[in-house]
């Protein structure tokens, strides 16, 4: 009986996992904890691995007749299984890994990044998975790992494309993968440590550490060992330890500039070799940081440009190593450069920006778009407008640098953070260890000076470097401050709170206010909704977010002016004028009513897109279909064919009996809202009422998804596919776009609130998708946004726009207004690679196209993946790189011409008195422009015209001249 009970416990309390079964985070945590407690960590045993493929015992090295071998540990079976099931690789031994496996190109270089994370975690967590196993003798051999690293980079750098597409990642990896090869000093350190351990066995653990994972921290470890064991060490041993400490101190001393030329012999006869020679000759003894940093920055940028011209992989490696040494020079000397006047401060901004580009934190093409030196030769002053332009460009470079780090590492950091929270500090550590750290601090100093001259100052609590904050959307709010340092996607937001995020969630529900480190892009659906609703919205720096954490949970007042300056203060510090802003106003005075008087629910036929136009919006269908039909008339070659399922078909299906409700779907919906009004009349709290409505709407939503489709509708749909789209249903992939009567109203955009189904092909999936789209207006997010702004959110009627998929190369949004400039004659465009670009909050390539000519890059794309649309349906994720811009000059010219035509003809074509800007969704396939949507660009007029916001908006004289000799 006891035997059977034991087997039962094994089977049911500790279920067996097959090697291919993906482990959850808790299971991975358990594994990691077990490795931490194991004296061998993640490793199983030590073996010799011979050239002929044979494996031998640790005391039986590979004989000469079968070639040399390497000795290292093998992995525990659980480590191997985790790699197979989760593509997670712990404790990677380089000499036990193929070059292709570590580069891991098919998985966005995941294994290489994991190797870097592993090294970071060992540093911050006492060895991490090697907490006890870091002294497991023979697990790795430093010389073997270095030899492997050298071989790896000679292989990797022989392919120029790797440098073009992945310069930042390759260069960063050099900081972590050993590859420099032995020099005499490194060899002396290892040999000295071996001699000492032979004399004093207690030193063995340190010897293993120095041989397998050497770093500068070993110096203090050796000193501590000498101090603690001084009473039992002979003078001879003490002398040897002192010599070891001396050797290590020399090995880890600051950069020897003269050594840079000696370490790049393979390029000595090339132009870049001559530049390195001139630099080392001129600056080897230079101690003045104001002289040293500009020259170092210029060489750093020159090396980045020259490295692609060099064809020899070993020479490329030498140049990359030189680049890292030069970055070290700048990083160590930047604090010593203390400009005394504005001229010096501008120089420091310019050269740190240049060095930052040379070090790979932004792409070369992006650097060429920035002009950090506008002062001109011989000029003794700069206007406030010119200084502001320099500040904005420098601030952008800091943001772009931060986003480069996040784009490369955020995905794998998020995965690791799920089971090891300390991982989240990795990205911050990378940014803090970069030139961008000092650039950001210097830009902050420039911002403070400009703020003093312009009075455009932020007043955000008592945090430092406030010039790093900038407003995106004007508005004001009062609510609890919630500071979210990690991923925002699992946060349940509340409409009466103010949120500080690392990045905006793509499906944000209503909030009182928002600020983000990564703004996504200014024309995403989230940003458009915030702008429409008058929700204050700002961008801030990583340090600003950390500084605000101490106010998490406090009730604060938050305002963003029309010029973008920001106020945030505790509720107790509010002025009377600010308190007066929140005196309760009746709901009906703040919200609008959706007109339904002209809606035609008798139209039960599927419509050809060509048969509808702007006049049908809110009558037969929503504005997406109506306006796209209008565009089809105006730009027939730029708009696909399409079908429209009108409101009437939805309403007809809603009259069917709802299972389990003893009423129709429509009656169930209306009874829900009637009951809600009754609850309000009975004095129930708004929270109780909303909770009831959401429960009922969830029941309705699930019921609609299972609703039977009427046979006559299916017949009409099949015929429409054949007659209009030219193929049988199921033979052509399509988009199903929700299109309600509550979108693109005069004062409410509704952008992105309801469902769009991408690239669905199979007949049954199309039919199922139609029901999903019909159900989507009753989702919690959609309902909450409508509830916040509309008087009659119950009167929602969805139509559906069906259009053939266009597998665009890149797609995005055009706003026929300069959002950043405020100029109605400028244009704002934002594009991402693949389908669905820019609208979902991706870090998009964004431009301001000026009416006076020229385009200004506001942000580069920083999304590692993009969507492509296969003919079989669904989406495929493709990897992106950032070395080239998305849009070309011809694309921009076409977009500008399109905007001009829309401005000139849209009001008359639609017989509308609308004179504002338009929001257009579009894409390019093989450089052909396709139009997908047009809507009014709705801004919150209350926020724009607010007396309070106007009162905190300073009047700035951009022509005011500031002497460059101004002391700081």
PDB file of C-alpha atoms in Angstrom, residues 532-726:
ATOM      1  CA  UNK A 532      -9.200  63.863 -28.529  1.00  0.00           C
ATOM      2  CA  UNK A 533     -10.204  63.456 -24.894  1.00  0.00           C
ATOM      3  CA  UNK A 534      -8.039  66.260 -23.543  1.00  0.00           C
ATOM      4  CA  UNK A 535      -6.022  63.783 -21.481  1.00  0.00           C
ATOM      5  CA  UNK A 536      -2.698  65.378 -20.490  1.00  0.00           C
ATOM      6  CA  UNK A 537       0.106  63.383 -22.042  1.00  0.00           C
ATOM      7  CA  UNK A 538       3.879  63.845 -21.817  1.00  0.00           C
ATOM      8  CA  UNK A 539       7.186  62.162 -22.557  1.00  0.00           C
ATOM      9  CA  UNK A 540       9.882  61.892 -19.905  1.00  0.00           C
ATOM     10  CA  UNK A 541      13.267  60.272 -19.329  1.00  0.00           C
ATOM     11  CA  UNK A 542      14.131  57.030 -17.553  1.00  0.00           C
ATOM     12  CA  UNK A 543      15.609  59.000 -14.652  1.00  0.00           C
ATOM     13  CA  UNK A 544      12.478  61.133 -14.394  1.00  0.00           C
ATOM     14  CA  UNK A 545      10.349  57.994 -14.031  1.00  0.00           C
ATOM     15  CA  UNK A 546      12.599  56.674 -11.266  1.00  0.00           C
ATOM     16  CA  UNK A 547      12.521  60.025  -9.456  1.00  0.00           C
ATOM     17  CA  UNK A 548       8.703  60.049  -9.551  1.00  0.00           C
ATOM     18  CA  UNK A 549       8.432  56.603  -7.941  1.00  0.00           C
ATOM     19  CA  UNK A 550       8.553  58.146  -4.473  1.00  0.00           C
ATOM     20  CA  UNK A 551       5.234  59.864  -5.253  1.00  0.00           C
ATOM     21  CA  UNK A 552       3.520  56.640  -6.338  1.00  0.00           C
ATOM     22  CA  UNK A 553       0.089  56.467  -4.678  1.00  0.00           C
ATOM     23  CA  UNK A 554      -0.099  60.206  -3.946  1.00  0.00           C
ATOM     24  CA  UNK A 555      -2.978  62.320  -5.268  1.00  0.00           C
ATOM     25  CA  UNK A 556      -1.513  64.851  -7.686  1.00  0.00           C
ATOM     26  CA  UNK A 557      -2.495  67.656 -10.038  1.00  0.00           C
ATOM     27  CA  UNK A 558      -1.054  67.254 -13.544  1.00  0.00           C
ATOM     28  CA  UNK A 559      -1.251  69.732 -16.423  1.00  0.00           C
ATOM     29  CA  UNK A 560       0.337  70.058 -19.868  1.00  0.00           C
ATOM     30  CA  UNK A 561       0.148  73.441 -21.589  1.00  0.00           C
ATOM     31  CA  UNK A 562      -0.434  74.158 -25.259  1.00  0.00           C
ATOM     32  CA  UNK A 563       3.321  74.783 -25.640  1.00  0.00           C
ATOM     33  CA  UNK A 564       4.252  71.555 -23.846  1.00  0.00           C
ATOM     34  CA  UNK A 565       5.436  72.749 -20.463  1.00  0.00           C
ATOM     35  CA  UNK A 566       4.342  70.513 -17.589  1.00  0.00           C
ATOM     36  CA  UNK A 567       3.109  71.034 -14.049  1.00  0.00           C
ATOM     37  CA  UNK A 568       2.761  68.251 -11.484  1.00  0.00           C
ATOM     38  CA  UNK A 569       2.191  68.941  -7.805  1.00  0.00           C
ATOM     39  CA  UNK A 570       0.643  67.306  -4.775  1.00  0.00           C
ATOM     40  CA  UNK A 571      -3.066  67.980  -4.256  1.00  0.00           C
ATOM     41  CA  UNK A 572      -2.333  69.966  -1.092  1.00  0.00           C
ATOM     42  CA  UNK A 573      -0.186  72.387  -3.112  1.00  0.00           C
ATOM     43  CA  UNK A 574      -2.880  73.258  -5.686  1.00  0.00           C
ATOM     44  CA  UNK A 575      -3.925  76.860  -6.133  1.00  0.00           C
ATOM     45  CA  UNK A 576      -7.549  77.996  -5.834  1.00  0.00           C
ATOM     46  CA  UNK A 577      -7.721  78.381  -9.619  1.00  0.00           C
ATOM     47  CA  UNK A 578      -6.531  74.800 -10.042  1.00  0.00           C
ATOM     48  CA  UNK A 579      -9.026  73.487  -7.474  1.00  0.00           C
ATOM     49  CA  UNK A 580     -11.828  75.330  -9.259  1.00  0.00           C
ATOM     50  CA  UNK A 581     -11.114  73.315 -12.426  1.00  0.00           C
ATOM     51  CA  UNK A 582     -12.522  70.208 -10.759  1.00  0.00           C
ATOM     52  CA  UNK A 583     -15.819  71.518  -9.425  1.00  0.00           C
ATOM     53  CA  UNK A 584     -18.288  68.851 -10.552  1.00  0.00           C
ATOM     54  CA  UNK A 585     -20.075  69.609 -13.811  1.00  0.00           C
ATOM     55  CA  UNK A 586     -23.222  67.780 -14.850  1.00  0.00           C
ATOM     56  CA  UNK A 587     -22.598  64.869 -17.197  1.00  0.00           C
ATOM     57  CA  UNK A 588     -24.824  66.261 -19.948  1.00  0.00           C
ATOM     58  CA  UNK A 589     -22.813  69.469 -20.171  1.00  0.00           C
ATOM     59  CA  UNK A 590     -19.585  67.597 -20.838  1.00  0.00           C
ATOM     60  CA  UNK A 591     -20.707  64.812 -23.170  1.00  0.00           C
ATOM     61  CA  UNK A 592     -22.267  64.653 -26.578  1.00  0.00           C
ATOM     62  CA  UNK A 593     -25.153  62.647 -27.959  1.00  0.00           C
ATOM     63  CA  UNK A 594     -24.741  60.488 -31.010  1.00  0.00           C
ATOM     64  CA  UNK A 595     -27.480  61.312 -33.541  1.00  0.00           C
ATOM     65  CA  UNK A 596     -29.422  58.230 -34.656  1.00  0.00           C
ATOM     66  CA  UNK A 597     -32.381  59.972 -36.271  1.00  0.00           C
ATOM     67  CA  UNK A 598     -31.069  59.379 -39.817  1.00  0.00           C
ATOM     68  CA  UNK A 599     -29.835  55.831 -39.343  1.00  0.00           C
ATOM     69  CA  UNK A 600     -31.308  53.404 -41.888  1.00  0.00           C
ATOM     70  CA  UNK A 601     -31.785  49.959 -40.412  1.00  0.00           C
ATOM     71  CA  UNK A 602     -33.902  48.742 -43.330  1.00  0.00           C
ATOM     72  CA  UNK A 603     -30.874  48.199 -45.586  1.00  0.00           C
ATOM     73  CA  UNK A 604     -30.279  44.456 -45.507  1.00  0.00           C
ATOM     74  CA  UNK A 605     -28.242  44.116 -48.698  1.00  0.00           C
ATOM     75  CA  UNK A 606     -24.462  43.981 -48.774  1.00  0.00           C
ATOM     76  CA  UNK A 607     -23.141  47.101 -50.502  1.00  0.00           C
ATOM     77  CA  UNK A 608     -20.380  47.605 -53.034  1.00  0.00           C
ATOM     78  CA  UNK A 609     -17.827  50.060 -51.629  1.00  0.00           C
ATOM     79  CA  UNK A 610     -18.193  52.045 -54.856  1.00  0.00           C
ATOM     80  CA  UNK A 611     -21.875  52.636 -54.007  1.00  0.00           C
ATOM     81  CA  UNK A 612     -21.246  54.512 -50.746  1.00  0.00           C
ATOM     82  CA  UNK A 613     -19.689  57.878 -50.032  1.00  0.00           C
ATOM     83  CA  UNK A 614     -19.281  60.347 -47.188  1.00  0.00           C
ATOM     84  CA  UNK A 615     -22.989  61.186 -47.188  1.00  0.00           C
ATOM     85  CA  UNK A 616     -23.806  57.632 -46.067  1.00  0.00           C
ATOM     86  CA  UNK A 617     -21.772  57.929 -42.852  1.00  0.00           C
ATOM     87  CA  UNK A 618     -24.003  57.305 -39.850  1.00  0.00           C
ATOM     88  CA  UNK A 619     -26.901  56.326 -42.096  1.00  0.00           C
ATOM     89  CA  UNK A 620     -26.058  53.078 -43.879  1.00  0.00           C
ATOM     90  CA  UNK A 621     -22.612  52.457 -42.422  1.00  0.00           C
ATOM     91  CA  UNK A 622     -19.871  53.962 -40.311  1.00  0.00           C
ATOM     92  CA  UNK A 623     -17.372  56.572 -41.502  1.00  0.00           C
ATOM     93  CA  UNK A 624     -14.590  54.106 -42.382  1.00  0.00           C
ATOM     94  CA  UNK A 625     -16.596  52.603 -45.237  1.00  0.00           C
ATOM     95  CA  UNK A 626     -18.306  55.862 -46.190  1.00  0.00           C
ATOM     96  CA  UNK A 627     -15.074  57.830 -46.360  1.00  0.00           C
ATOM     97  CA  UNK A 628     -13.170  55.031 -48.092  1.00  0.00           C
ATOM     98  CA  UNK A 629     -15.988  54.923 -50.650  1.00  0.00           C
ATOM     99  CA  UNK A 630     -15.485  58.651 -51.057  1.00  0.00           C
ATOM    100  CA  UNK A 631     -11.750  58.129 -51.556  1.00  0.00           C
ATOM    101  CA  UNK A 632     -12.532  55.421 -54.116  1.00  0.00           C
ATOM    102  CA  UNK A 633     -14.397  58.040 -56.131  1.00  0.00           C
ATOM    103  CA  UNK A 634     -11.610  60.599 -55.750  1.00  0.00           C
ATOM    104  CA  UNK A 635      -8.578  58.296 -56.069  1.00  0.00           C
ATOM    105  CA  UNK A 636      -9.871  55.143 -57.795  1.00  0.00           C
ATOM    106  CA  UNK A 637      -6.385  53.698 -58.453  1.00  0.00           C
ATOM    107  CA  UNK A 638      -5.274  54.116 -54.851  1.00  0.00           C
ATOM    108  CA  UNK A 639      -8.191  52.344 -53.171  1.00  0.00           C
ATOM    109  CA  UNK A 640      -8.986  48.619 -53.323  1.00  0.00           C
ATOM    110  CA  UNK A 641     -12.440  47.239 -54.108  1.00  0.00           C
ATOM    111  CA  UNK A 642     -14.571  46.463 -51.092  1.00  0.00           C
ATOM    112  CA  UNK A 643     -17.820  45.285 -49.538  1.00  0.00           C
ATOM    113  CA  UNK A 644     -19.861  46.971 -46.831  1.00  0.00           C
ATOM    114  CA  UNK A 645     -22.090  45.111 -44.367  1.00  0.00           C
ATOM    115  CA  UNK A 646     -24.492  47.904 -43.309  1.00  0.00           C
ATOM    116  CA  UNK A 647     -25.991  48.608 -39.889  1.00  0.00           C
ATOM    117  CA  UNK A 648     -29.257  46.999 -40.948  1.00  0.00           C
ATOM    118  CA  UNK A 649     -27.792  43.493 -41.281  1.00  0.00           C
ATOM    119  CA  UNK A 650     -26.360  43.685 -37.763  1.00  0.00           C
ATOM    120  CA  UNK A 651     -29.679  44.951 -36.390  1.00  0.00           C
ATOM    121  CA  UNK A 652     -31.608  42.228 -38.225  1.00  0.00           C
ATOM    122  CA  UNK A 653     -29.424  39.510 -36.669  1.00  0.00           C
ATOM    123  CA  UNK A 654     -29.784  41.094 -33.218  1.00  0.00           C
ATOM    124  CA  UNK A 655     -33.575  40.480 -33.418  1.00  0.00           C
ATOM    125  CA  UNK A 656     -32.984  36.730 -33.187  1.00  0.00           C
ATOM    126  CA  UNK A 657     -33.704  35.058 -29.867  1.00  0.00           C
ATOM    127  CA  UNK A 658     -30.674  35.028 -27.592  1.00  0.00           C
ATOM    128  CA  UNK A 659     -30.101  31.566 -26.076  1.00  0.00           C
ATOM    129  CA  UNK A 660     -30.822  31.463 -22.355  1.00  0.00           C
ATOM    130  CA  UNK A 661     -32.188  35.014 -22.222  1.00  0.00           C
ATOM    131  CA  UNK A 662     -35.869  34.573 -23.187  1.00  0.00           C
ATOM    132  CA  UNK A 663     -35.434  37.709 -25.248  1.00  0.00           C
ATOM    133  CA  UNK A 664     -33.693  38.849 -28.405  1.00  0.00           C
ATOM    134  CA  UNK A 665     -30.083  40.012 -28.367  1.00  0.00           C
ATOM    135  CA  UNK A 666     -31.343  43.568 -28.912  1.00  0.00           C
ATOM    136  CA  UNK A 667     -33.824  43.339 -26.047  1.00  0.00           C
ATOM    137  CA  UNK A 668     -31.112  41.978 -23.761  1.00  0.00           C
ATOM    138  CA  UNK A 669     -28.870  44.921 -24.667  1.00  0.00           C
ATOM    139  CA  UNK A 670     -31.554  47.533 -24.027  1.00  0.00           C
ATOM    140  CA  UNK A 671     -32.685  45.923 -20.778  1.00  0.00           C
ATOM    141  CA  UNK A 672     -29.093  46.148 -19.556  1.00  0.00           C
ATOM    142  CA  UNK A 673     -29.015  49.913 -20.036  1.00  0.00           C
ATOM    143  CA  UNK A 674     -32.508  50.357 -18.584  1.00  0.00           C
ATOM    144  CA  UNK A 675     -31.463  48.457 -15.469  1.00  0.00           C
ATOM    145  CA  UNK A 676     -28.338  50.621 -15.234  1.00  0.00           C
ATOM    146  CA  UNK A 677     -30.456  53.782 -15.245  1.00  0.00           C
ATOM    147  CA  UNK A 678     -32.710  52.277 -12.606  1.00  0.00           C
ATOM    148  CA  UNK A 679     -29.676  51.506 -10.418  1.00  0.00           C
ATOM    149  CA  UNK A 680     -28.517  55.118 -10.746  1.00  0.00           C
ATOM    150  CA  UNK A 681     -31.978  56.338  -9.764  1.00  0.00           C
ATOM    151  CA  UNK A 682     -31.794  54.104  -6.686  1.00  0.00           C
ATOM    152  CA  UNK A 683     -28.559  55.788  -5.656  1.00  0.00           C
ATOM    153  CA  UNK A 684     -26.163  53.002  -6.587  1.00  0.00           C
ATOM    154  CA  UNK A 685     -22.576  54.145  -7.053  1.00  0.00           C
ATOM    155  CA  UNK A 686     -21.262  54.633 -10.570  1.00  0.00           C
ATOM    156  CA  UNK A 687     -18.757  51.860  -9.884  1.00  0.00           C
ATOM    157  CA  UNK A 688     -21.551  49.387  -9.081  1.00  0.00           C
ATOM    158  CA  UNK A 689     -23.482  50.454 -12.168  1.00  0.00           C
ATOM    159  CA  UNK A 690     -20.461  50.092 -14.433  1.00  0.00           C
ATOM    160  CA  UNK A 691     -19.594  46.703 -12.962  1.00  0.00           C
ATOM    161  CA  UNK A 692     -23.142  45.473 -13.667  1.00  0.00           C
ATOM    162  CA  UNK A 693     -23.049  46.778 -17.231  1.00  0.00           C
ATOM    163  CA  UNK A 694     -19.703  45.184 -17.960  1.00  0.00           C
ATOM    164  CA  UNK A 695     -20.887  41.791 -16.668  1.00  0.00           C
ATOM    165  CA  UNK A 696     -23.995  41.949 -18.834  1.00  0.00           C
ATOM    166  CA  UNK A 697     -22.088  43.137 -21.895  1.00  0.00           C
ATOM    167  CA  UNK A 698     -19.638  40.274 -21.510  1.00  0.00           C
ATOM    168  CA  UNK A 699     -22.575  37.847 -21.601  1.00  0.00           C
ATOM    169  CA  UNK A 700     -23.911  39.605 -24.701  1.00  0.00           C
ATOM    170  CA  UNK A 701     -20.504  39.689 -26.380  1.00  0.00           C
ATOM    171  CA  UNK A 702     -19.981  35.963 -25.958  1.00  0.00           C
ATOM    172  CA  UNK A 703     -23.513  35.274 -27.197  1.00  0.00           C
ATOM    173  CA  UNK A 704     -22.985  37.363 -30.351  1.00  0.00           C
ATOM    174  CA  UNK A 705     -19.819  35.407 -31.118  1.00  0.00           C
ATOM    175  CA  UNK A 706     -21.978  32.248 -31.238  1.00  0.00           C
ATOM    176  CA  UNK A 707     -24.933  33.868 -33.010  1.00  0.00           C
ATOM    177  CA  UNK A 708     -26.336  31.923 -35.997  1.00  0.00           C
ATOM    178  CA  UNK A 709     -25.884  33.638 -39.356  1.00  0.00           C
ATOM    179  CA  UNK A 710     -28.978  33.914 -41.541  1.00  0.00           C
ATOM    180  CA  UNK A 711     -28.723  31.870 -44.760  1.00  0.00           C
ATOM    181  CA  UNK A 712     -29.768  34.783 -46.987  1.00  0.00           C
ATOM    182  CA  UNK A 713     -26.939  36.895 -45.541  1.00  0.00           C
ATOM    183  CA  UNK A 714     -24.363  34.169 -46.242  1.00  0.00           C
ATOM    184  CA  UNK A 715     -25.646  33.941 -49.827  1.00  0.00           C
ATOM    185  CA  UNK A 716     -25.316  37.721 -50.277  1.00  0.00           C
ATOM    186  CA  UNK A 717     -21.812  37.602 -48.817  1.00  0.00           C
ATOM    187  CA  UNK A 718     -20.672  34.816 -51.137  1.00  0.00           C
ATOM    188  CA  UNK A 719     -22.095  36.643 -54.128  1.00  0.00           C
ATOM    189  CA  UNK A 720     -20.386  39.884 -53.079  1.00  0.00           C
ATOM    190  CA  UNK A 721     -17.009  38.184 -52.899  1.00  0.00           C
ATOM    191  CA  UNK A 722     -17.453  36.731 -56.373  1.00  0.00           C
ATOM    192  CA  UNK A 723     -18.927  39.813 -58.058  1.00  0.00           C
ATOM    193  CA  UNK A 724     -16.972  42.625 -56.376  1.00  0.00           C
ATOM    194  CA  UNK A 725     -13.736  41.113 -55.076  1.00  0.00           C
ATOM    195  CA  UNK A 726     -13.413  38.758 -58.034  1.00  0.00           C
TER     196      UNK A 726
END
